[in-house]
Structures are given as structure tokens and as C-alpha cells.
PDB file of C-alpha atoms in Angstrom:
ATOM      1  CA  UNK O1208      70.607 -15.454  68.254  1.00 36.00           C
ATOM      2  CA  UNK O1209      70.323 -13.335  65.147  1.00 36.00           C
ATOM      3  CA  UNK O1210      70.576  -9.592  65.793  1.00 37.00           C
ATOM      4  CA  UNK O1211      67.690  -7.805  63.971  1.00 36.00           C
ATOM      5  CA  UNK O1212      69.023  -4.311  64.654  1.00 38.00           C
ATOM      6  CA  UNK O1213      72.316  -3.599  63.048  1.00 38.00           C
ATOM      7  CA  UNK O1214      74.651  -1.182  64.778  1.00 38.00           C
ATOM      8  CA  UNK O1215      74.891   1.834  62.486  1.00 44.00           C
ATOM      9  CA  UNK O1216      76.686   5.115  62.787  1.00 43.00           C
ATOM     10  CA  UNK O1217      75.558   7.641  60.111  1.00 46.00           C
ATOM     11  CA  UNK O1218      77.031  10.940  59.188  1.00 44.00           C
ATOM     12  CA  UNK O1219      74.062  12.833  57.840  1.00 46.00           C
ATOM     13  CA  UNK O1220      75.485  15.409  55.489  1.00 43.00           C
ATOM     14  CA  UNK O1221      74.963  16.963  52.114  1.00 42.00           C
ATOM     15  CA  UNK O1222      77.413  18.934  50.023  1.00 42.00           C
ATOM     16  CA  UNK O1223      76.693  22.539  51.016  1.00 45.00           C
ATOM     17  CA  UNK O1224      76.950  25.626  48.886  1.00 48.00           C
ATOM     18  CA  UNK O1225      78.148  27.438  51.940  1.00 56.00           C
ATOM     19  CA  UNK O1226      79.430  26.541  55.466  1.00 73.00           C
ATOM     20  CA  UNK O1227      76.751  24.849  57.514  1.00 87.00           C
ATOM     21  CA  UNK O1228      76.419  24.760  61.223  1.00 95.00           C
ATOM     22  CA  UNK O1229      77.556  21.469  62.533  1.00 97.00           C
ATOM     23  CA  UNK O1230      75.669  19.420  65.270  1.00 97.00           C
ATOM     24  CA  UNK O1231      76.291  16.049  66.686  1.00 98.00           C
ATOM     25  CA  UNK O1232      73.508  13.869  68.200  1.00 98.00           C
ATOM     26  CA  UNK O1233      73.890  10.538  69.952  1.00 98.00           C
ATOM     27  CA  UNK O1234      70.964   8.211  69.646  1.00 97.00           C
ATOM     28  CA  UNK O1235      69.653   6.126  72.524  1.00 93.00           C
ATOM     29  CA  UNK O1236      70.040   2.849  70.637  1.00 88.00           C
ATOM     30  CA  UNK O1237      70.940   1.493  67.199  1.00 89.00           C
ATOM     31  CA  UNK O1238      69.349   3.363  64.254  1.00 94.00           C
ATOM     32  CA  UNK O1239      65.770   2.092  64.041  1.00 95.00           C
ATOM     33  CA  UNK O1240      62.206   3.413  63.270  1.00 97.00           C
ATOM     34  CA  UNK O1241      62.123   5.318  66.535  1.00 97.00           C
ATOM     35  CA  UNK O1242      64.552   7.727  64.872  1.00 98.00           C
ATOM     36  CA  UNK O1243      62.513   8.249  61.701  1.00 98.00           C
ATOM     37  CA  UNK O1244      62.083  11.990  61.902  1.00 98.00           C
ATOM     38  CA  UNK O1245      65.855  12.454  62.203  1.00 98.00           C
ATOM     39  CA  UNK O1246      66.682  10.282  59.193  1.00 98.00           C
ATOM     40  CA  UNK O1247      63.849  11.607  57.031  1.00 98.00           C
ATOM     41  CA  UNK O1248      64.735  15.268  57.811  1.00 98.00           C
ATOM     42  CA  UNK O1249      68.103  14.482  56.304  1.00 96.00           C
ATOM     43  CA  UNK O1250      66.895  12.578  53.382  1.00 97.00           C
ATOM     44  CA  UNK O1251      64.364  15.226  52.464  1.00 98.00           C
ATOM     45  CA  UNK O1252      66.956  18.003  52.730  1.00 98.00           C
ATOM     46  CA  UNK O1253      65.310  19.695  55.662  1.00 98.00           C
ATOM     47  CA  UNK O1254      68.518  19.926  57.751  1.00 98.00           C
ATOM     48  CA  UNK O1255      70.404  21.388  54.756  1.00 97.00           C
ATOM     49  CA  UNK O1256      67.637  23.909  54.231  1.00 97.00           C
ATOM     50  CA  UNK O1257      67.984  24.904  57.951  1.00 97.00           C
ATOM     51  CA  UNK O1258      71.697  25.363  57.366  1.00 97.00           C
ATOM     52  CA  UNK O1259      72.700  22.349  59.508  1.00 98.00           C
ATOM     53  CA  UNK O1260      75.108  19.521  59.006  1.00 97.00           C
ATOM     54  CA  UNK O1261      74.058  16.681  61.371  1.00 97.00           C
ATOM     55  CA  UNK O1262      76.268  13.836  62.538  1.00 97.00           C
ATOM     56  CA  UNK O1263      74.344  10.924  64.083  1.00 97.00           C
ATOM     57  CA  UNK O1264      76.228   8.641  66.505  1.00 96.00           C
ATOM     58  CA  UNK O1265      75.033   5.435  68.028  1.00 94.00           C
ATOM     59  CA  UNK O1266      76.112   4.479  71.517  1.00 93.00           C
ATOM     60  CA  UNK O1267      78.389   1.629  72.558  1.00 89.00           C
ATOM     61  CA  UNK O1268      76.466   1.321  75.797  1.00 86.00           C
ATOM     62  CA  UNK O1269      72.776   2.276  76.399  1.00 81.00           C
ATOM     63  CA  UNK O1270      73.845   4.347  79.403  1.00 85.00           C
ATOM     64  CA  UNK O1271      76.150   6.545  77.342  1.00 92.00           C
ATOM     65  CA  UNK O1272      73.984   9.234  75.605  1.00 95.00           C
ATOM     66  CA  UNK O1273      73.223  11.565  78.587  1.00 96.00           C
ATOM     67  CA  UNK O1274      76.784  11.195  79.825  1.00 95.00           C
ATOM     68  CA  UNK O1275      78.179  12.110  76.448  1.00 96.00           C
ATOM     69  CA  UNK O1276      75.944  15.204  76.280  1.00 97.00           C
ATOM     70  CA  UNK O1277      76.862  16.157  79.811  1.00 96.00           C
ATOM     71  CA  UNK O1278      80.591  15.816  78.979  1.00 96.00           C
ATOM     72  CA  UNK O1279      80.126  18.142  75.947  1.00 96.00           C
ATOM     73  CA  UNK O1280      81.069  15.283  73.533  1.00 96.00           C
ATOM     74  CA  UNK O1281      77.842  15.660  71.622  1.00 97.00           C
ATOM     75  CA  UNK O1282      75.433  18.627  71.192  1.00 98.00           C
ATOM     76  CA  UNK O1283      72.342  16.598  71.734  1.00 98.00           C
ATOM     77  CA  UNK O1284      71.428  13.157  73.022  1.00 98.00           C
ATOM     78  CA  UNK O1285      68.298  11.099  72.770  1.00 98.00           C
ATOM     79  CA  UNK O1286      67.266  10.096  76.230  1.00 96.00           C
ATOM     80  CA  UNK O1287      64.131   9.346  78.187  1.00 94.00           C
ATOM     81  CA  UNK O1288      61.996  11.703  80.356  1.00 96.00           C
ATOM     82  CA  UNK O1289      62.202   9.484  83.413  1.00 93.00           C
ATOM     83  CA  UNK O1290      66.036   9.287  83.058  1.00 92.00           C
ATOM     84  CA  UNK O1291      66.223  13.087  82.924  1.00 96.00           C
ATOM     85  CA  UNK O1292      64.496  13.351  86.331  1.00 96.00           C
ATOM     86  CA  UNK O1293      67.061  10.917  87.807  1.00 91.00           C
ATOM     87  CA  UNK O1294      70.052  12.515  86.055  1.00 92.00           C
ATOM     88  CA  UNK O1295      68.983  15.939  87.495  1.00 94.00           C
ATOM     89  CA  UNK O1296      70.080  14.576  90.875  1.00 91.00           C
ATOM     90  CA  UNK O1297      73.502  13.496  89.581  1.00 90.00           C
ATOM     91  CA  UNK O1298      74.697  16.896  88.557  1.00 90.00           C
ATOM     92  CA  UNK O1299      74.799  16.236  84.838  1.00 93.00           C
ATOM     93  CA  UNK O1300      73.341  19.604  84.176  1.00 96.00           C
ATOM     94  CA  UNK O1301      71.016  18.454  81.290  1.00 98.00           C
ATOM     95  CA  UNK O1302      67.690  19.881  80.227  1.00 98.00           C
ATOM     96  CA  UNK O1303      65.022  18.588  77.785  1.00 98.00           C
ATOM     97  CA  UNK O1304      65.063  20.760  74.602  1.00 98.00           C
ATOM     98  CA  UNK O1305      62.703  18.673  72.459  1.00 98.00           C
ATOM     99  CA  UNK O1306      60.515  15.580  72.228  1.00 98.00           C
ATOM    100  CA  UNK O1307      60.894  12.726  69.716  1.00 98.00           C
ATOM    101  CA  UNK O1308      58.275  10.177  70.892  1.00 98.00           C
ATOM    102  CA  UNK O1309      55.639  11.674  73.123  1.00 97.00           C
ATOM    103  CA  UNK O1310      54.005   8.547  74.593  1.00 96.00           C
ATOM    104  CA  UNK O1311      55.415   5.739  76.761  1.00 96.00           C
ATOM    105  CA  UNK O1312      56.936   2.831  74.749  1.00 94.00           C
ATOM    106  CA  UNK O1313      58.623   0.988  77.503  1.00 92.00           C
ATOM    107  CA  UNK O1314      56.888  -2.138  78.840  1.00 92.00           C
ATOM    108  CA  UNK O1315      57.608  -4.993  81.213  1.00 95.00           C
ATOM    109  CA  UNK O1316      57.604  -8.115  79.039  1.00 95.00           C
ATOM    110  CA  UNK O1317      57.231 -11.739  80.044  1.00 96.00           C
ATOM    111  CA  UNK O1318      56.630 -14.891  78.041  1.00 95.00           C
ATOM    112  CA  UNK O1319      53.044 -15.426  77.062  1.00 94.00           C
ATOM    113  CA  UNK O1320      53.451 -19.169  77.633  1.00 93.00           C
ATOM    114  CA  UNK O1321      55.103 -18.707  81.035  1.00 93.00           C
ATOM    115  CA  UNK O1322      53.771 -18.618  84.556  1.00 94.00           C
ATOM    116  CA  UNK O1323      53.746 -14.797  84.934  1.00 96.00           C
ATOM    117  CA  UNK O1324      50.194 -13.643  84.291  1.00 96.00           C
ATOM    118  CA  UNK O1325      50.353 -10.520  86.318  1.00 97.00           C
ATOM    119  CA  UNK O1326      53.091  -8.199  87.709  1.00 97.00           C
ATOM    120  CA  UNK O1327      52.454  -9.673  91.174  1.00 97.00           C
ATOM    121  CA  UNK O1328      53.525 -13.083  89.812  1.00 97.00           C
ATOM    122  CA  UNK O1329      57.119 -11.781  89.466  1.00 97.00           C
ATOM    123  CA  UNK O1330      57.644 -12.128  93.257  1.00 97.00           C
ATOM    124  CA  UNK O1331      60.625 -14.538  93.767  1.00 97.00           C
ATOM    125  CA  UNK O1332      61.617 -14.344  90.114  1.00 97.00           C
ATOM    126  CA  UNK O1333      64.301 -12.583  87.940  1.00 96.00           C
ATOM    127  CA  UNK O1334      63.817  -9.426  85.819  1.00 96.00           C
ATOM    128  CA  UNK O1335      66.423  -8.030  83.399  1.00 92.00           C
ATOM    129  CA  UNK O1336      67.023  -4.384  82.626  1.00 87.00           C
ATOM    130  CA  UNK O1337      69.270  -2.484  80.227  1.00 80.00           C
ATOM    131  CA  UNK O1338      69.563   1.119  81.492  1.00 73.00           C
ATOM    132  CA  UNK O1339      70.624   1.203  85.106  1.00 70.00           C
ATOM    133  CA  UNK O1340      68.668   3.379  87.520  1.00 76.00           C
ATOM    134  CA  UNK O1341      65.911   4.373  85.071  1.00 77.00           C
ATOM    135  CA  UNK O1342      64.430   0.882  84.386  1.00 84.00           C
ATOM    136  CA  UNK O1343      65.003  -0.286  87.891  1.00 86.00           C
ATOM    137  CA  UNK O1344      62.966   2.719  89.161  1.00 89.00           C
ATOM    138  CA  UNK O1345      60.124   1.886  86.687  1.00 91.00           C
ATOM    139  CA  UNK O1346      60.155  -1.730  87.796  1.00 93.00           C
ATOM    140  CA  UNK O1347      60.068  -0.880  91.436  1.00 94.00           C
ATOM    141  CA  UNK O1348      57.142   1.394  90.941  1.00 94.00           C
ATOM    142  CA  UNK O1349      55.222  -1.274  89.041  1.00 96.00           C
ATOM    143  CA  UNK O1350      55.915  -3.944  91.636  1.00 96.00           C
ATOM    144  CA  UNK O1351      54.888  -1.650  94.516  1.00 95.00           C
ATOM    145  CA  UNK O1352      51.654  -0.794  92.692  1.00 95.00           C
ATOM    146  CA  UNK O1353      50.972  -4.503  92.617  1.00 97.00           C
ATOM    147  CA  UNK O1354      51.783  -5.143  96.268  1.00 97.00           C
ATOM    148  CA  UNK O1355      55.258  -6.683  95.651  1.00 97.00           C
ATOM    149  CA  UNK O1356      58.272  -5.546  97.581  1.00 96.00           C
ATOM    150  CA  UNK O1357      61.056  -4.885  95.052  1.00 95.00           C
ATOM    151  CA  UNK O1358      63.525  -6.768  97.280  1.00 96.00           C
ATOM    152  CA  UNK O1359      61.487  -9.956  96.390  1.00 97.00           C
ATOM    153  CA  UNK O1360      62.574  -9.663  92.710  1.00 96.00           C
ATOM    154  CA  UNK O1361      66.204 -10.234  91.527  1.00 96.00           C
ATOM    155  CA  UNK O1362      67.070  -7.508  89.030  1.00 93.00           C
ATOM    156  CA  UNK O1363      69.839  -8.350  86.492  1.00 92.00           C
ATOM    157  CA  UNK O1364      71.619  -5.964  84.079  1.00 89.00           C
ATOM    158  CA  UNK O1365      71.351  -7.751  80.687  1.00 84.00           C
ATOM    159  CA  UNK O1366      72.667  -4.823  78.528  1.00 76.00           C
ATOM    160  CA  UNK O1367      71.590  -5.038  74.928  1.00 70.00           C
ATOM    161  CA  UNK O1368      70.296  -8.622  75.253  1.00 78.00           C
ATOM    162  CA  UNK O1369      66.685  -7.801  76.007  1.00 84.00           C
ATOM    163  CA  UNK O1370      64.649 -10.336  74.031  1.00 86.00           C
ATOM    164  CA  UNK O1371      67.287 -13.100  73.929  1.00 89.00           C
ATOM    165  CA  UNK O1372      67.562 -13.052  77.747  1.00 89.00           C
ATOM    166  CA  UNK O1373      63.807 -13.504  78.169  1.00 92.00           C
ATOM    167  CA  UNK O1374      63.443 -16.074  75.357  1.00 91.00           C
ATOM    168  CA  UNK O1375      66.402 -18.176  76.641  1.00 90.00           C
ATOM    169  CA  UNK O1376      64.944 -18.265  80.148  1.00 91.00           C
ATOM    170  CA  UNK O1377      67.869 -16.294  81.637  1.00 93.00           C
ATOM    171  CA  UNK O1378      65.254 -14.019  83.220  1.00 94.00           C
ATOM    172  CA  UNK O1379      61.470 -14.267  83.767  1.00 96.00           C
ATOM    173  CA  UNK O1380      60.748 -10.789  82.573  1.00 95.00           C
ATOM    174  CA  UNK O1381      62.427  -7.702  81.121  1.00 93.00           C
ATOM    175  CA  UNK O1382      61.890  -4.075  81.834  1.00 92.00           C
ATOM    176  CA  UNK O1383      62.879  -1.567  79.235  1.00 83.00           C
ATOM    177  CA  UNK O1384      61.577  -3.603  76.256  1.00 87.00           C
ATOM    178  CA  UNK O1385      59.898  -1.357  73.705  1.00 89.00           C
ATOM    179  CA  UNK O1386      56.473  -2.483  72.825  1.00 90.00           C
ATOM    180  CA  UNK O1387      57.071  -1.804  69.128  1.00 93.00           C
ATOM    181  CA  UNK O1388      60.220  -3.924  68.992  1.00 91.00           C
ATOM    182  CA  UNK O1389      60.619  -6.672  71.516  1.00 89.00           C
ATOM    183  CA  UNK O1390      57.062  -8.029  71.179  1.00 91.00           C
ATOM    184  CA  UNK O1391      57.550  -8.133  67.345  1.00 94.00           C
ATOM    185  CA  UNK O1392      60.901  -9.769  67.650  1.00 92.00           C
ATOM    186  CA  UNK O1393      59.599 -12.505  69.929  1.00 93.00           C
ATOM    187  CA  UNK O1394      56.681 -13.090  67.592  1.00 94.00           C
ATOM    188  CA  UNK O1395      59.100 -13.492  64.695  1.00 95.00           C
ATOM    189  CA  UNK O1396      60.844 -16.151  66.763  1.00 94.00           C
ATOM    190  CA  UNK O1397      57.557 -17.906  67.365  1.00 95.00           C
ATOM    191  CA  UNK O1398      57.236 -16.906  71.042  1.00 94.00           C
ATOM    192  CA  UNK O1399      54.297 -15.002  72.327  1.00 94.00           C
ATOM    193  CA  UNK O1400      55.057 -11.994  74.654  1.00 94.00           C
ATOM    194  CA  UNK O1401      52.902 -10.464  77.289  1.00 95.00           C
ATOM    195  CA  UNK O1402      53.376  -6.751  78.002  1.00 95.00           C
ATOM    196  CA  UNK O1403      52.532  -4.842  81.137  1.00 97.00           C
ATOM    197  CA  UNK O1404      52.356  -1.053  80.474  1.00 96.00           C
ATOM    198  CA  UNK O1405      53.934   1.239  83.069  1.00 95.00           C
ATOM    199  CA  UNK O1406      51.254   3.863  82.551  1.00 95.00           C
ATOM    200  CA  UNK O1407      48.616   1.227  83.491  1.00 96.00           C
ATOM    201  CA  UNK O1408      50.655  -0.042  86.489  1.00 95.00           C
ATOM    202  CA  UNK O1409      51.050   3.047  88.637  1.00 94.00           C
ATOM    203  CA  UNK O1410      53.487   5.154  86.601  1.00 96.00           C
ATOM    204  CA  UNK O1411      52.231   8.459  85.222  1.00 96.00           C
ATOM    205  CA  UNK O1412      52.399   8.973  81.501  1.00 96.00           C
ATOM    206  CA  UNK O1413      55.633  10.485  80.189  1.00 96.00           C
ATOM    207  CA  UNK O1414      57.587  11.410  77.023  1.00 97.00           C
ATOM    208  CA  UNK O1415      59.462   8.266  75.950  1.00 96.00           C
ATOM    209  CA  UNK O1416      62.173   9.782  73.867  1.00 98.00           C
ATOM    210  CA  UNK O1417      63.428  13.310  74.268  1.00 98.00           C
ATOM    211  CA  UNK O1418      66.404  15.370  73.157  1.00 98.00           C
ATOM    212  CA  UNK O1419      68.602  16.560  75.990  1.00 98.00           C
ATOM    213  CA  UNK O1420      71.451  19.119  76.069  1.00 98.00           C
ATOM    214  CA  UNK O1421      73.758  20.784  78.521  1.00 97.00           C
ATOM    215  CA  UNK O1422      71.916  23.671  80.068  1.00 97.00           C
ATOM    216  CA  UNK O1423      74.986  25.896  80.258  1.00 96.00           C
ATOM    217  CA  UNK O1424      76.181  25.443  76.696  1.00 96.00           C
ATOM    218  CA  UNK O1425      73.172  24.770  74.525  1.00 96.00           C
ATOM    219  CA  UNK O1426      72.557  26.950  71.518  1.00 96.00           C
ATOM    220  CA  UNK O1427      68.818  27.622  71.356  1.00 96.00           C
ATOM    221  CA  UNK O1428      68.675  29.042  67.880  1.00 96.00           C
ATOM    222  CA  UNK O1429      70.559  26.084  66.357  1.00 97.00           C
ATOM    223  CA  UNK O1430      68.512  23.511  68.326  1.00 98.00           C
ATOM    224  CA  UNK O1431      65.336  25.302  67.205  1.00 97.00           C
ATOM    225  CA  UNK O1432      66.343  24.833  63.577  1.00 97.00           C
ATOM    226  CA  UNK O1433      66.968  21.176  64.206  1.00 98.00           C
ATOM    227  CA  UNK O1434      63.528  20.765  65.770  1.00 98.00           C
ATOM    228  CA  UNK O1435      61.844  22.669  62.975  1.00 98.00           C
ATOM    229  CA  UNK O1436      63.449  20.314  60.475  1.00 98.00           C
ATOM    230  CA  UNK O1437      62.306  17.243  62.269  1.00 98.00           C
ATOM    231  CA  UNK O1438      58.834  18.715  62.699  1.00 98.00           C
ATOM    232  CA  UNK O1439      58.600  18.965  58.970  1.00 98.00           C
ATOM    233  CA  UNK O1440      59.641  15.335  58.704  1.00 98.00           C
ATOM    234  CA  UNK O1441      56.966  14.250  61.232  1.00 98.00           C
ATOM    235  CA  UNK O1442      54.275  16.077  59.205  1.00 98.00           C
ATOM    236  CA  UNK O1443      55.461  14.086  56.167  1.00 98.00           C
ATOM    237  CA  UNK O1444      55.308  10.843  58.105  1.00 98.00           C
ATOM    238  CA  UNK O1445      51.777  11.540  59.465  1.00 98.00           C
ATOM    239  CA  UNK O1446      50.599  12.489  55.969  1.00 98.00           C
ATOM    240  CA  UNK O1447      52.190   9.532  54.193  1.00 98.00           C
ATOM    241  CA  UNK O1448      53.530   6.903  56.641  1.00 98.00           C
ATOM    242  CA  UNK O1449      54.092   4.242  53.908  1.00 97.00           C
ATOM    243  CA  UNK O1450      55.851   6.686  51.603  1.00 98.00           C
ATOM    244  CA  UNK O1451      58.084   7.906  54.341  1.00 98.00           C
ATOM    245  CA  UNK O1452      58.796   4.298  55.430  1.00 98.00           C
ATOM    246  CA  UNK O1453      60.324   3.816  51.966  1.00 97.00           C
ATOM    247  CA  UNK O1454      62.458   6.970  52.402  1.00 97.00           C
ATOM    248  CA  UNK O1455      63.630   5.686  55.787  1.00 97.00           C
ATOM    249  CA  UNK O1456      64.425   2.124  54.668  1.00 97.00           C
ATOM    250  CA  UNK O1457      66.121   3.299  51.484  1.00 96.00           C
ATOM    251  CA  UNK O1458      68.890   4.758  53.582  1.00 95.00           C
ATOM    252  CA  UNK O1459      70.383   1.394  54.456  1.00 93.00           C
ATOM    253  CA  UNK O1460      69.828  -2.157  53.288  1.00 92.00           C
ATOM    254  CA  UNK O1461      70.449  -3.300  56.907  1.00 92.00           C
ATOM    255  CA  UNK O1462      67.398  -1.404  58.173  1.00 94.00           C
ATOM    256  CA  UNK O1463      64.972  -3.107  55.780  1.00 94.00           C
ATOM    257  CA  UNK O1464      63.944  -6.257  57.607  1.00 95.00           C
ATOM    258  CA  UNK O1465      60.644  -7.617  58.833  1.00 96.00           C
ATOM    259  CA  UNK O1466      61.216  -6.499  62.384  1.00 95.00           C
ATOM    260  CA  UNK O1467      61.762  -2.942  61.390  1.00 96.00           C
ATOM    261  CA  UNK O1468      58.902  -2.911  59.019  1.00 97.00           C
ATOM    262  CA  UNK O1469      56.616  -4.097  61.821  1.00 97.00           C
ATOM    263  CA  UNK O1470      58.110  -1.642  64.221  1.00 97.00           C
ATOM    264  CA  UNK O1471      57.617   1.323  61.781  1.00 98.00           C
ATOM    265  CA  UNK O1472      53.874   0.560  61.712  1.00 97.00           C
ATOM    266  CA  UNK O1473      53.762   0.511  65.505  1.00 97.00           C
ATOM    267  CA  UNK O1474      55.899   3.675  65.913  1.00 97.00           C
ATOM    268  CA  UNK O1475      54.965   6.395  63.445  1.00 98.00           C
ATOM    269  CA  UNK O1476      51.677   7.482  65.203  1.00 97.00           C
ATOM    270  CA  UNK O1477      53.667   8.207  68.377  1.00 97.00           C
ATOM    271  CA  UNK O1478      56.141  10.790  66.976  1.00 98.00           C
ATOM    272  CA  UNK O1479      55.801  14.209  68.587  1.00 98.00           C
ATOM    273  CA  UNK O1480      54.190  16.495  65.972  1.00 98.00           C
ATOM    274  CA  UNK O1481      55.349  19.582  67.856  1.00 97.00           C
ATOM    275  CA  UNK O1482      58.826  18.531  69.062  1.00 98.00           C
ATOM    276  CA  UNK O1483      59.661  21.878  70.576  1.00 97.00           C
ATOM    277  CA  UNK O1484      56.422  22.121  72.613  1.00 96.00           C
ATOM    278  CA  UNK O1485      56.714  21.709  76.373  1.00 94.00           C
ATOM    279  CA  UNK O1486      54.206  20.194  78.793  1.00 95.00           C
ATOM    280  CA  UNK O1487      55.380  21.474  82.181  1.00 97.00           C
ATOM    281  CA  UNK O1488      52.514  19.658  83.882  1.00 97.00           C
ATOM    282  CA  UNK O1489      53.721  16.293  82.714  1.00 97.00           C
ATOM    283  CA  UNK O1490      57.211  16.911  84.126  1.00 98.00           C
ATOM    284  CA  UNK O1491      55.807  18.256  87.448  1.00 98.00           C
ATOM    285  CA  UNK O1492      53.561  15.213  87.777  1.00 97.00           C
ATOM    286  CA  UNK O1493      56.445  12.814  87.236  1.00 97.00           C
ATOM    287  CA  UNK O1494      58.449  14.652  89.822  1.00 97.00           C
ATOM    288  CA  UNK O1495      55.573  14.269  92.292  1.00 97.00           C
ATOM    289  CA  UNK O1496      55.352  10.579  91.468  1.00 95.00           C
ATOM    290  CA  UNK O1497      59.051  10.037  92.184  1.00 95.00           C
ATOM    291  CA  UNK O1498      58.769  11.898  95.475  1.00 95.00           C
ATOM    292  CA  UNK O1499      55.756   9.910  96.529  1.00 93.00           C
ATOM    293  CA  UNK O1500      57.506   6.635  95.894  1.00 88.00           C
ATOM    294  CA  UNK O1501      60.683   7.703  97.687  1.00 89.00           C
ATOM    295  CA  UNK O1502      62.940   7.824  94.539  1.00 89.00           C
ATOM    296  CA  UNK O1503      63.828  11.485  95.259  1.00 91.00           C
ATOM    297  CA  UNK O1504      64.067  13.626  98.383  1.00 94.00           C
ATOM    298  CA  UNK O1505      62.783  16.920  96.993  1.00 96.00           C
ATOM    299  CA  UNK O1506      60.949  18.318  93.870  1.00 97.00           C
ATOM    300  CA  UNK O1507      62.710  20.056  91.013  1.00 97.00           C
ATOM    301  CA  UNK O1508      60.318  22.309  89.143  1.00 97.00           C
ATOM    302  CA  UNK O1509      59.717  21.617  85.430  1.00 97.00           C
ATOM    303  CA  UNK O1510      61.136  25.091  84.693  1.00 96.00           C
ATOM    304  CA  UNK O1511      64.543  23.716  85.700  1.00 97.00           C
ATOM    305  CA  UNK O1512      64.188  20.493  83.732  1.00 98.00           C
ATOM    306  CA  UNK O1513      62.832  21.658  80.413  1.00 98.00           C
ATOM    307  CA  UNK O1514      63.678  24.502  77.939  1.00 96.00           C
ATOM    308  CA  UNK O1515      61.487  25.870  75.099  1.00 95.00           C
ATOM    309  CA  UNK O1516      64.307  26.794  72.737  1.00 95.00           C
ATOM    310  CA  UNK O1517      61.898  28.548  70.371  1.00 92.00           C
ATOM    311  CA  UNK O1518      61.174  31.166  73.067  1.00 84.00           C
ATOM    312  CA  UNK O1519      64.752  32.444  72.617  1.00 64.00           C
ATOM    313  CA  UNK O1520      64.544  32.659  68.845  1.00 59.00           C
ATOM    314  CA  UNK O1521      63.245  35.833  67.164  1.00 55.00           C
ATOM    315  CA  UNK O1522      60.213  35.366  65.046  1.00 55.00           C
TER     316      UNK O1522
END
């Protein structure tokens, strides 16, 4: 199976006229259109103007980013809001400091030509996942919403092999597929996919991709400059999505393929135009949902999960 997303590790730097503040950020996946604001902020010189030198690292394992941030190996990590709620119980000491994509992108995908026409049809079948804990929780919630006991579904860790595992018949469905990628990838292979959206199947809406950092060592002023630079990039994308697509794809020949071109069109409207802005209600609602379904024993207030780094920066 051809891999459409090439593993890339980029060091985003310019030659500074003076010493710049260095920051490292680990992505959640290979470099792809989901990370457009980060790449474009560099290419347009917005990080340099913010006196930042940004190193972007891709993970060897999809479970690595929050662990690396918690261990102090990177300054920021791209993670998922639902994962933050679960990690808060594991003592990682992470908080959300910004938002990259502000709408759910995850979906539960099955083959369009297969026997699964509803989530309830997964009873007695196999479903693959990539990020342990997080995606199992989402799947359990969707199953329960449709009257299926999660114990009736065999859940298999398939790592990076999301679409291939489904297309080959290894599993009957996959949770953790991104609706802007896996559906397009399957279509390019001539296979129709059917997507069940978590937010339509009992899961409250949430921020798909967020920036997380260690609460006890984060540097608000530096992170605020990072977010301001990416906010400028998002404004450029919203004003000129095709022009900014060219900027993004010009950074690497490996990025310019039909899958990524399709994914860009499905992704750019979902970027957070105010990445530093915090919706406490959204985080409190997700905590209440987790408590209601028995995934957690007690609530953690949003004020302990999210930080508005701009509040600490003088105007």
C-alpha cells in the first residue's frame, strides 16, 4: 500500500539578524494540511518577526506528543482536546494553551460497500484505533449511544495503518480516521467510505487539534508570540486559501500529491482564527460527558485544563 503522507521532520528557521527565542513543537502526525498555519507562519516570516526560531518534530508513534511535552522534551505538542481530559488523570501536568483546528475531524469510518450501515451494525465486529485510550473512549461512547455494549466489539490497535487496515478487511471499521484524509484516501483507491461523526453520535463537540504544554514550565509570553504568528497565517489562509495552499505545498515536493490537495480543501475552513481564545464551556461540557459515561470519577474544572497565555502578556 502506497503511503500518501511522507514522514517529514522540518526545522523551521531563518537566518536571524539577532538571537531568536527557540521553541520546539511536536506534531500529532506527519506534516500535512492540518498543520498549515504553522508551516505558513514560517514561510511568510511571521515567526521570525515574532523573534522565534521554531523546530517542528514529527512523532515516531501517535501516542508520543503529549508524553514528550510532559517530559519536557518539547515546548509544545499538538494533541486532541479529548486526549487532554484523559491525560489530566494520568498526572502528565499538561494544559491547553492554544487551538489549531476548532471543530471535530475524527470519524468512525467503514466501507461504503460493506455490511455496516449504522454504528449499531458494528456489534460482533472488529474496529481499529491508532491512539490508545482516546479513540477507544470515543468509540465506546458512540457504541453506547447506539445501544451497543462496547464489549461486543473487538478493538484492535492498528497504529498508523488506518485506511489500509480497513480497505484490506483486517477490521470492519476504524475510529480516529480524519474525515479530510481517510475518506479521500479511500476514494483515491476506488473504495467508498462511510463516516459516522462523533458529534452526531452522542459525543459533545470539541476542539480537534490543540497545543498543549507543561503547566509548571510553560512560558506564556513566548507561546503568545507563537499563537499570534499562527493567527496571522490563518487570516491569510481564510482570505486566500488557494494562494496559501501554494505556499504550503511549495515547502516540500513530497507534500504535493492529490490526497493532500483534496485534504487542504476540506481542512482550511476549520482552522481556529483565534488560536489563543478559550471556550471554558466546551471543556466543562466534555468533562460532564466523560463523567456521565463513566470514563472519569470526578470533574476537573476547565480553569485547570486550559490557559489563556495572552492574559499574562502585557498589552
